[in-house]
Coordinates of C-alpha atoms in Angstrom, one line a residue:
M1 CA 98.4 56.4 -135.6
S2 CA 101.7 54.6 -135.2
I3 CA 102.8 51.6 -137.2
T4 CA 104.5 48.5 -135.7
Q5 CA 107.8 47.0 -137.0
S6 CA 105.7 44.2 -138.7
D7 CA 104.0 47.0 -140.8
V8 CA 107.2 48.4 -142.2
A9 CA 107.5 47.9 -145.9
Y10 CA 110.8 49.7 -146.4
T11 CA 113.5 51.1 -144.1
A12 CA 115.9 53.8 -145.3
V13 CA 119.4 53.7 -143.7
A14 CA 121.8 56.6 -143.8
T15 CA 124.9 57.2 -141.7
A16 CA 126.5 60.6 -141.0
E17 CA 130.1 61.3 -140.3
N18 CA 131.2 64.5 -138.6
G19 CA 127.6 65.7 -138.2
R20 CA 126.6 68.9 -140.1
D21 CA 130.1 69.3 -141.4
G22 CA 131.0 66.0 -143.0
R23 CA 129.3 63.4 -145.1
V24 CA 126.1 61.4 -145.2
A25 CA 125.6 58.2 -147.1
S26 CA 122.9 55.6 -147.5
N27 CA 123.7 51.9 -146.9
D28 CA 122.9 51.1 -150.5
G29 CA 125.3 53.7 -152.0
K30 CA 122.5 55.6 -153.8
L31 CA 123.0 58.7 -151.6
D32 CA 126.5 59.9 -150.7
V33 CA 126.8 63.6 -150.1
V34 CA 129.1 66.1 -148.5
V35 CA 127.2 68.2 -145.9
N36 CA 128.3 71.6 -144.7
P37 CA 126.5 74.3 -142.7
P38 CA 125.2 77.1 -145.0
K39 CA 127.1 80.4 -144.9
E40 CA 124.1 81.9 -143.0
L41 CA 125.0 79.5 -140.1
G42 CA 128.7 80.2 -140.2
G43 CA 129.7 77.3 -142.5
S44 CA 131.3 77.0 -145.9
G45 CA 128.1 76.4 -147.7
E46 CA 130.0 74.1 -150.1
G47 CA 128.0 71.0 -149.6
T48 CA 124.3 70.3 -149.1
N49 CA 122.8 70.6 -145.6
P50 CA 120.3 68.7 -143.5
E51 CA 117.6 71.3 -144.2
Q52 CA 117.9 70.9 -148.0
L53 CA 117.8 67.1 -147.6
F54 CA 114.7 67.4 -145.4
A55 CA 113.1 69.8 -147.9
A56 CA 113.7 67.4 -150.7
G57 CA 112.3 64.5 -148.8
Y58 CA 109.2 66.4 -147.6
S59 CA 108.4 67.9 -151.0
A60 CA 108.6 64.5 -152.7
C61 CA 106.6 62.8 -150.0
F62 CA 103.9 65.5 -150.1
Q63 CA 103.7 65.3 -153.9
G64 CA 103.0 61.6 -153.5
A65 CA 100.3 62.2 -150.9
L66 CA 98.8 64.9 -153.2
A67 CA 98.6 62.3 -156.0
V68 CA 96.9 59.8 -153.7
V69 CA 94.3 62.4 -152.5
A70 CA 93.8 63.5 -156.1
K71 CA 93.1 60.0 -157.3
N72 CA 90.5 59.6 -154.5
E73 CA 88.9 62.9 -155.5
N74 CA 89.1 62.3 -159.3
A75 CA 91.2 65.5 -159.6
D76 CA 93.9 66.1 -162.2
V77 CA 97.2 67.0 -160.6
S78 CA 99.3 66.3 -163.6
G79 CA 101.9 69.0 -164.1
S80 CA 101.8 70.0 -160.4
T81 CA 104.8 70.8 -158.3
V82 CA 105.3 70.9 -154.6
T83 CA 108.1 73.1 -153.0
A84 CA 109.1 72.7 -149.4
E85 CA 111.0 75.6 -147.8
V86 CA 112.7 74.5 -144.6
G87 CA 113.9 77.3 -142.3
I88 CA 116.2 76.8 -139.3
G89 CA 116.7 79.4 -136.5
K90 CA 117.3 79.8 -132.8
N91 CA 114.5 79.1 -130.4
D92 CA 114.3 78.5 -126.6
D93 CA 115.8 75.0 -126.9
G94 CA 118.7 76.0 -129.2
F95 CA 117.4 75.6 -132.8
G96 CA 114.1 74.8 -134.4
L97 CA 112.6 74.3 -137.9
I98 CA 109.7 75.9 -139.7
V99 CA 108.3 74.7 -143.0
K100 CA 106.3 76.2 -145.9
I101 CA 104.8 73.8 -148.4
S102 CA 103.7 75.5 -151.7
A103 CA 101.8 73.6 -154.3
V104 CA 101.1 74.6 -157.9
I105 CA 98.3 72.6 -159.4
P106 CA 97.5 74.0 -162.8
N107 CA 94.6 71.8 -163.8
V108 CA 92.2 72.6 -160.9
D109 CA 90.6 75.8 -159.6
A110 CA 92.0 77.6 -156.5
A111 CA 89.4 76.2 -154.1
T112 CA 90.0 72.6 -155.3
A113 CA 93.8 73.1 -155.1
K114 CA 93.5 74.4 -151.5
D115 CA 91.3 71.4 -150.5
L116 CA 93.6 68.9 -152.1
V117 CA 96.7 70.4 -150.3
E118 CA 94.9 70.4 -147.0
K119 CA 93.9 66.7 -147.5
A120 CA 97.4 65.8 -148.6
H121 CA 98.7 67.4 -145.4
Q122 CA 96.5 65.0 -143.4
V123 CA 97.9 61.9 -145.1
C124 CA 101.5 62.8 -145.8
P125 CA 103.9 60.8 -143.5
Y126 CA 106.2 63.8 -143.2
S127 CA 103.3 66.0 -142.2
K128 CA 102.2 63.5 -139.7
A129 CA 105.7 63.3 -138.2
T130 CA 106.0 67.0 -137.9
R131 CA 102.4 67.8 -136.7
G132 CA 102.5 69.4 -133.3
N133 CA 106.3 69.7 -133.4
I134 CA 107.0 72.5 -135.9
T135 CA 105.0 75.1 -137.8
V136 CA 104.0 73.9 -141.2
E137 CA 102.4 76.6 -143.5
L138 CA 100.5 75.5 -146.6
A139 CA 100.2 77.6 -149.7
V140 CA 98.7 77.2 -153.2

């Protein structure tokens, strides 16, 4: 389900200079990083890259969704971590992404952890945005 402009509570704004081999900065100055392609893609690997930034955003967003789901399920996710692995590689259209989301939830059993992660995947805005577009694997 889409939201309308009147539903927007916050808008992040970032501007890139020189694409994957330059700089990205947010309009509020809180993010200002050099980006370079990783060595595996022929770059210097000196700065961060869009895949790392996407992994950081996705893992943080997913952790937030996990907390919301856990609250509704009366589950304890304190001490949990979420790791996003974002892979990039060639496909029929040029390049594509693949993601693996791994959650460690120490205070619940394996079945509960799996259930919580699957439910978080349904409500996480990043998961919704990628659904049907890229492969996202879930692991606990």
